[in-house]
Coordinates of C-alpha atoms and ligand atoms in Angstrom, one line a residue:
X1 CA 112.3 53.3 90.1
X2 CA 111.4 55.4 93.2
X3 CA 108.4 57.6 93.1
X4 CA 109.0 61.3 93.2
X5 CA 105.9 63.5 92.7
X6 CA 108.2 66.5 92.0
X7 CA 108.7 65.1 88.5
X8 CA 105.0 65.2 88.0
X9 CA 104.5 68.8 89.2
X10 CA 103.9 71.4 86.6
X11 CA 107.0 73.4 85.5
X12 CA 105.9 76.5 87.5
X13 CA 105.4 74.6 90.8
X14 CA 108.6 72.5 90.3
X15 CA 110.8 75.5 90.8
X16 CA 109.0 76.9 93.9
X17 CA 110.2 76.3 97.4
X18 CA 108.0 75.7 100.5
X19 CA 107.7 78.5 103.1
X20 CA 110.6 78.4 105.6
X21 CA 109.3 79.4 109.0
X22 CA 112.8 80.0 110.3
X23 CA 112.2 78.4 113.7
X24 CA 110.0 75.7 115.2
X25 CA 108.2 78.1 117.5
X26 CA 106.0 75.5 119.3
X27 CA 109.2 73.6 120.3
X28 CA 110.9 76.8 121.4
X29 CA 107.9 77.9 123.4
X30 CA 108.1 74.6 125.3
X31 CA 111.8 75.1 125.9
X32 CA 111.9 78.7 126.9
X33 CA 108.4 79.2 128.3
X34 CA 107.8 82.8 129.4
X35 CA 111.4 83.7 128.7
X36 CA 111.0 83.5 124.9
X37 CA 110.7 86.9 123.2
X38 CA 109.1 86.3 119.8
X39 CA 110.2 89.4 117.9
X40 CA 110.3 87.8 114.4
X41 CA 106.8 88.0 112.9
X42 CA 105.5 91.6 113.1
X43 CA 102.6 90.6 115.4
X44 CA 100.8 93.1 117.6
X45 CA 101.4 92.0 121.2
X46 CA 98.7 94.2 122.7
X47 CA 96.3 91.7 121.4
X48 CA 92.9 92.0 119.7
X49 CA 89.9 94.1 120.8
X50 CA 88.0 92.4 123.8
X51 CA 84.9 92.9 121.7
X52 CA 86.4 90.6 119.0
X53 CA 87.1 87.9 121.7
X54 CA 83.5 88.1 122.9
X55 CA 82.2 87.9 119.3
X56 CA 84.2 84.8 118.7
X57 CA 83.2 83.0 121.9
X58 CA 79.5 83.9 121.1
X59 CA 79.9 82.3 117.6
X60 CA 81.7 79.1 118.7
X61 CA 78.6 77.0 118.9
X62 CA 77.7 77.9 115.3
X63 CA 80.9 76.6 113.8
X64 CA 79.2 73.4 112.7
X65 CA 77.8 75.6 109.9
X66 CA 79.8 76.9 106.9
X67 CA 80.6 80.6 107.1
X68 CA 78.8 83.1 105.0
X69 CA 80.6 82.8 101.6
X70 CA 79.9 86.4 100.8
X71 CA 80.8 87.7 104.3
X72 CA 77.9 90.0 103.8
X73 CA 77.8 91.6 107.3
X74 CA 81.5 92.3 107.3
X75 CA 81.5 93.7 103.8
X76 CA 78.6 96.0 104.6
X77 CA 80.6 97.3 107.6
X78 CA 83.8 97.7 105.6
X79 CA 81.8 99.5 102.9
X80 CA 80.4 101.9 105.4
X81 CA 83.8 102.4 107.1
X82 CA 85.5 103.2 103.9
X83 CA 82.5 104.9 102.2
X84 CA 82.8 102.5 99.2
X85 CA 80.3 100.1 97.5
X86 CA 80.4 96.5 98.9
X87 CA 80.9 95.4 95.3
X88 CA 84.4 96.9 95.5
X89 CA 85.6 94.7 98.4
X90 CA 87.0 91.2 98.3
X91 CA 87.9 89.3 101.4
X92 CA 90.9 86.9 101.8
X93 CA 92.3 84.3 104.1
X94 CA 94.8 87.0 105.1
X95 CA 95.9 89.6 102.6
X96 CA 98.6 87.1 101.6
X97 CA 95.9 85.1 99.8
X98 CA 94.7 88.2 98.0
X99 CA 98.2 89.1 96.8
X100 CA 98.5 85.6 95.4
X101 CA 95.0 85.6 93.8
X102 CA 95.8 88.9 92.0
X103 CA 98.7 87.2 90.3
X104 CA 96.7 84.1 89.6
X105 CA 93.8 86.1 88.0
X106 CA 95.8 88.7 86.1
X107 CA 99.3 87.4 85.3
X108 CA 100.6 84.4 83.3
X109 CA 103.8 83.2 81.7
X110 CA 103.4 85.5 78.8
X111 CA 103.2 88.7 80.9
X112 CA 105.3 90.5 83.5
X113 CA 104.9 91.6 87.1
X114 CA 107.0 94.5 88.6
X115 CA 108.0 94.6 92.2
X116 CA 110.6 96.5 94.3
X117 CA 113.9 95.2 95.5
X118 CA 113.6 94.6 99.3
X119 CA 109.8 94.6 98.9
X120 CA 107.5 92.2 100.7
X121 CA 108.6 88.6 100.1
X122 CA 105.1 87.5 98.8
X123 CA 105.4 89.8 95.7
X124 CA 108.1 87.6 93.9
X125 CA 106.5 84.4 95.2
X126 CA 103.0 85.4 93.8
X127 CA 104.8 86.2 90.5
X128 CA 106.7 82.9 90.4
X129 CA 103.6 80.9 91.4
X130 CA 102.0 81.8 88.1
X131 CA 105.2 81.6 86.0
X132 CA 105.0 85.3 85.1
X133 CA 108.1 87.2 84.2
X134 CA 109.3 88.9 87.4
X135 CA 110.9 92.4 87.0
X136 CA 112.6 93.6 90.2
X137 CA 113.1 97.4 90.3
X138 CA 116.1 98.6 92.2
X139 CA 115.5 100.1 95.6
X140 CA 116.7 103.4 96.9
X141 CA 120.3 103.4 98.2
X142 CA 121.0 102.4 101.8
X143 CA 122.1 106.0 102.6
X144 CA 119.0 107.7 101.2
X145 CA 117.9 110.5 103.4
X146 CA 114.2 109.5 104.1
X147 CA 113.7 106.0 102.7
X148 CA 117.0 104.0 102.9
X149 CA 116.4 100.7 101.0
X150 CA 112.9 101.9 100.3
X151 CA 110.9 101.8 97.1
X152 CA 112.2 103.9 94.2
X153 CA 108.9 104.8 92.5
X154 CA 110.8 106.3 89.5
X155 CA 112.6 103.0 89.0
X156 CA 109.4 101.1 89.4
X157 CA 107.5 103.3 86.9
X158 CA 110.4 102.9 84.4
X159 CA 110.4 99.1 84.8
X160 CA 106.7 98.8 83.8
X161 CA 106.4 97.4 80.2
X162 CA 103.5 97.0 77.9
X163 CA 103.0 93.4 79.0
X164 CA 103.1 94.3 82.7
X165 CA 99.9 93.1 84.4
X166 CA 100.7 94.0 88.0
X167 CA 102.9 96.3 90.0
X168 CA 103.2 95.4 93.7
X169 CA 104.2 98.1 96.3
X170 CA 103.9 98.2 100.0
X171 CA 103.3 101.4 102.0
X172 CA 104.8 101.1 104.5
X173 CA 107.1 98.3 103.4
X174 CA 108.1 95.1 105.1
X175 CA 111.0 94.5 105.9
X176 CA 112.4 98.0 105.5
X177 CA 109.7 99.9 107.4
X178 CA 110.0 102.7 104.8
X179 CA 107.2 104.6 103.2
X180 CA 106.4 106.9 100.4
X181 CA 104.2 110.0 100.3
X182 CA 100.7 110.5 98.8
X183 CA 102.3 112.9 96.2
X184 CA 104.9 110.3 95.2
X185 CA 102.2 107.7 94.7
X186 CA 100.0 110.0 92.6
X187 CA 103.0 110.8 90.4
X188 CA 103.6 107.1 90.0
X189 CA 99.9 106.3 89.2
X190 CA 99.8 109.0 86.6
X191 CA 102.7 107.3 84.8
X192 CA 101.2 103.8 84.7
X193 CA 98.7 102.8 82.0
X194 CA 95.3 101.4 83.0
X195 CA 96.4 98.0 81.4
X196 CA 98.6 97.5 84.5
X197 CA 97.0 97.0 88.0
X198 CA 98.9 98.9 90.7
X199 CA 98.6 97.0 94.0
X200 CA 99.4 99.0 97.1
X201 CA 99.8 96.7 100.1
X202 CA 98.8 98.7 103.2
X203 CA 99.2 95.9 105.8
X204 CA 100.8 98.5 108.2
X205 CA 99.1 101.7 107.2
X206 CA 97.3 102.2 110.5
X207 CA 100.7 102.6 112.2
X208 CA 101.7 105.6 110.0
X209 CA 102.1 109.0 111.6
X210 CA 104.4 110.6 109.0
X211 CA 102.6 113.6 107.5
X212 CA 101.5 113.3 103.9
X213 CA 101.8 109.5 103.8
X214 CA 98.2 108.4 104.1
X215 CA 96.2 105.6 102.6
X216 CA 95.8 105.2 98.8
X217 CA 92.1 104.4 99.4
X218 CA 91.1 108.0 98.7
X219 CA 92.6 107.6 95.2
X220 CA 90.5 104.6 94.2
X221 CA 87.9 106.7 92.4
X222 CA 90.5 108.5 90.3
X223 CA 92.5 105.4 89.3
X224 CA 90.4 102.3 88.4
X225 CA 93.6 100.2 88.0
X226 CA 94.5 100.9 91.7
X227 CA 94.1 98.0 94.1
X228 CA 94.6 98.5 97.9
X229 CA 95.1 95.5 100.2
X230 CA 94.6 95.7 104.0
X231 CA 94.7 93.2 106.8
X232 CA 93.3 92.5 110.2
X233 CA 96.6 90.8 111.2
X234 CA 98.5 93.9 112.2
X235 CA 96.8 96.9 113.9
X236 CA 93.7 94.7 114.7
X237 CA 96.0 92.0 116.1
X238 CA 94.1 89.1 114.6
X239 CA 97.0 87.4 112.7
X240 CA 96.0 84.0 113.9
X241 CA 92.6 84.2 112.3
X242 CA 93.8 85.0 108.8
X243 CA 91.6 87.7 107.4
X244 CA 92.4 90.6 105.0
X245 CA 90.6 92.4 102.2
X246 CA 91.2 94.4 99.1
X247 CA 89.4 97.5 97.8
X248 CA 89.4 98.0 94.0
X249 CA 87.2 98.7 91.0
X250 CA 84.1 96.4 91.0
X251 CA 85.4 94.8 87.9
X252 CA 88.6 93.7 89.6
X253 CA 86.7 92.3 92.5
X254 CA 84.4 90.5 90.0
X255 CA 87.5 88.7 88.5
X256 CA 88.9 87.8 91.9
X257 CA 85.6 86.3 93.0
X258 CA 85.8 83.8 90.1
X259 CA 88.9 82.1 91.6
X260 CA 88.4 82.8 95.3
X261 CA 87.6 79.7 97.3
X262 CA 84.0 80.1 98.4
X263 CA 84.6 79.7 102.2
X264 CA 88.1 81.2 102.3
X265 CA 87.3 83.4 105.3
X266 CA 86.2 81.4 108.3
X267 CA 83.2 82.2 110.6
X268 CA 85.3 83.3 113.6
X269 CA 87.4 85.5 111.5
X270 CA 84.3 87.2 110.1
X271 CA 82.7 87.9 113.4
X272 CA 86.0 89.0 115.1
X273 CA 86.8 91.4 112.2
X274 CA 83.4 92.9 112.4
X275 CA 83.7 93.5 116.1
X276 CA 87.3 94.8 115.8
X277 CA 86.3 97.2 113.1
X278 CA 83.7 98.7 115.4
X279 CA 86.2 99.2 118.2
X280 CA 87.9 102.4 117.1
X281 CA 89.1 103.0 120.7
X282 CA 91.1 99.8 120.8
X283 CA 92.6 100.4 117.4
X284 CA 93.6 103.9 118.5
X285 CA 95.2 102.5 121.7
X286 CA 97.2 99.9 119.7
X287 CA 98.4 102.5 117.1
X288 CA 99.3 105.1 119.8
X289 CA 101.3 102.4 121.7
X290 CA 103.0 101.1 118.6
X291 CA 104.2 104.6 117.5
X292 CA 105.6 105.4 120.9
X293 CA 107.2 102.0 121.5
X294 CA 108.9 102.0 118.1
X295 CA 110.3 105.5 118.9
X296 CA 111.5 104.3 122.3
X297 CA 113.0 101.1 121.0
X298 CA 114.7 102.9 118.1
X299 CA 116.2 105.5 120.5
X300 CA 117.4 102.7 122.8
X301 CA 119.1 100.8 120.0
X302 CA 120.5 104.1 118.6
X303 CA 122.0 104.9 122.0
X304 CA 123.8 101.5 122.0
X305 CA 125.4 102.4 118.6
X306 CA 123.1 100.5 116.3
X307 CA 121.8 102.0 113.0
X308 CA 118.0 101.8 113.0
X309 CA 116.1 102.8 109.9
X310 CA 113.2 105.2 110.3
X311 CA 110.0 103.0 110.5
X312 CA 106.3 103.6 110.1
X313 CA 105.4 100.0 111.1
X314 CA 105.4 97.8 114.2
X315 CA 109.0 96.7 113.6
X316 CA 112.4 98.2 113.0
X317 CA 115.2 97.2 110.7
X318 CA 118.7 97.3 112.2
X319 CA 121.6 97.8 109.7
X320 CA 125.0 96.4 110.7
X321 CA 128.3 96.9 108.9
X322 CA 128.8 93.1 108.8
X323 CA 126.8 90.0 108.3
X324 CA 124.0 89.8 110.9
X325 CA 124.1 86.0 111.3
X326 CA 126.2 86.0 114.4
X327 CA 124.0 88.6 116.1
X328 CA 120.9 86.7 115.3
X329 CA 122.4 83.5 116.8
X330 CA 123.6 85.4 119.8
X331 CA 120.1 86.6 120.5
X332 CA 118.5 83.3 119.7
X333 CA 120.6 81.5 122.3
X334 CA 119.2 83.9 124.9
X335 CA 115.6 83.3 123.9
X336 CA 115.2 86.4 121.7
X337 CA 113.9 85.6 118.2
X338 CA 114.5 88.2 115.5
X339 CA 114.3 87.9 111.8
X340 CA 117.4 87.5 109.7
X341 CA 117.2 89.2 106.3
X342 CA 119.5 87.2 104.1
X343 CA 116.5 86.0 102.0
X344 CA 115.8 89.6 101.1
X345 CA 119.4 90.3 100.0
X346 CA 119.9 92.2 103.3
X347 CA 122.2 89.8 105.1
X348 CA 123.7 92.7 107.1
X349 CA 120.3 93.6 108.6
X350 CA 118.0 92.1 111.2
X351 CA 114.3 92.9 111.6
X352 CA 113.0 93.3 115.1
X353 CA 109.2 93.4 115.7
X354 CA 108.0 95.4 118.7
X355 CA 107.3 93.1 121.7
X356 CA 105.9 94.0 125.1
X357 CA 108.1 96.5 127.0
X358 CA 109.4 93.6 129.0
X359 CA 110.4 91.7 125.9
X360 CA 112.0 94.7 124.3
X361 CA 114.0 95.3 127.4
X362 CA 115.1 91.6 127.3
X363 CA 116.2 92.2 123.7
X364 CA 118.2 95.2 124.8
X365 CA 119.8 93.4 127.7
X366 CA 120.7 90.4 125.4
X367 CA 122.5 92.5 122.9
X368 CA 126.3 92.0 122.9
Ligands
PLP1 N1 101.8 92.6 103.4 C1 102.9 92.8 104.2 C2 103.7 94.0 103.8 C3 103.2 92.0 105.3 O1 104.2 92.3 106.0 C4 102.3 90.9 105.6 C5 102.6 90.0 106.7 O2 103.5 90.1 107.4 C6 101.2 90.7 104.8 C7 101.0 91.5 103.7 C8 100.3 89.5 104.9 O3 99.5 89.7 106.0 P1 98.3 88.7 106.2 O4 98.3 87.6 105.2 O5 98.4 88.3 107.6 O6 97.1 89.6 106.0

C-alpha cells in the first residue's frame, strides 16, 4: 500500500488547502525582467525607510545570534508611540501569524468564530485551522452608497452567538478597500459581550484619509475584549521581513505569549521596524503618495469606463459586469499581474495594487 501522510493528518488539517500564490513570481521576473508589473500583492513600491535599510545592514554581522525573544527595544518604542504599556503588545511574524494565533489560543471545535463575507482571506483560514465553527456574516450589497461589498456591522453583531470566541473585522478591508467609521465600530462593540474578542485588523489603517474612520486603538481602554492588529508590511513597506503586532488587554497578550514561537520575529525585522517607526517623515511621504496615486489611478480607470470601488488602501477593486478571468489573462500576457477574486466569491472583480507611476501607466496601456 502506498504511503500517504494525508491519512495520518488530524481531521482539521486534512480538510485544509495549501496557500496558492497564483503565479510563480521568480520565474515571471526572469521572463519579463523590468517589464513585469507586479500589482497583485498590495505591496508598497516606494520601499522602506532608508533608516531601516541602514539599521539592517548594521545588524547583519550579529545574525549569528538569536534575536531578542521579547523584542524589548521595539516593544518599548511601540509602547511609547501608542502610549500603551508594553505588556499590551504582542509581536508576530507578520500580522498573519497573530491572526492565526488568536484563533489557536481562543477558539476550538466547540466554539464559533464570526467573520465578514468578502473579508480578508486569513479569517476563515484561521477559523478552519482550529476546527472552529465559522460563521460568515453577509456583506453590504454591491450597490451600497459608501461601502459596496463592505462589512455589514449589523449583520456581524447579529451573527455573534454565546459560543463565539472571536469576531474578525478589517478596517479598511482587503480585498474590497472599504472601511467603516469610528461611530459604527463603537456601536458594534457596545453590542458584543466581553466573552467574545473583537479583532480589528488595521493592516492598511495608515492609508486612511476618510474623516471619522480612524484607528480603533483609542478604544482599547474602554473595551478589554478589543484586539487591534497592525503590520509593518504595508505603509512601512517591510513585507519581506514579516513583522506585525497586536495591541490588546494585557491578559490577551499573556495568553498569546504561551503559544507564540519564542524567536518568531527575526533580528533584522526587529531593528528595521524600530528604525521605520522612528522615521515619521518617510511614513508620511508613503501615505501621501499612496492617497494621491489611488485617486489618480481610480480616476484614470473610471475615465476608461471601469467601475472602481472607493478605497482607503493601497489597492483598488475593479468591478466588471462579467467574469474577470479573461481580463486577468489579457493583462497577464502583457506582463501585468493583478489579483483575480474568484476565491473570495467576487469572480467579476479584479484587485489592482498601486505600482509605481510607470507600472500603473503600463497597466492602463495594457487594458483592452
Ligand atoms: N490583514 C490584511 C487585511 C491584509 O491584507 C494582510 C496582507 O495582505 C495582512 C493582514 C497580513 O499582513 P502581514 O502578515 O504581512 O502583516
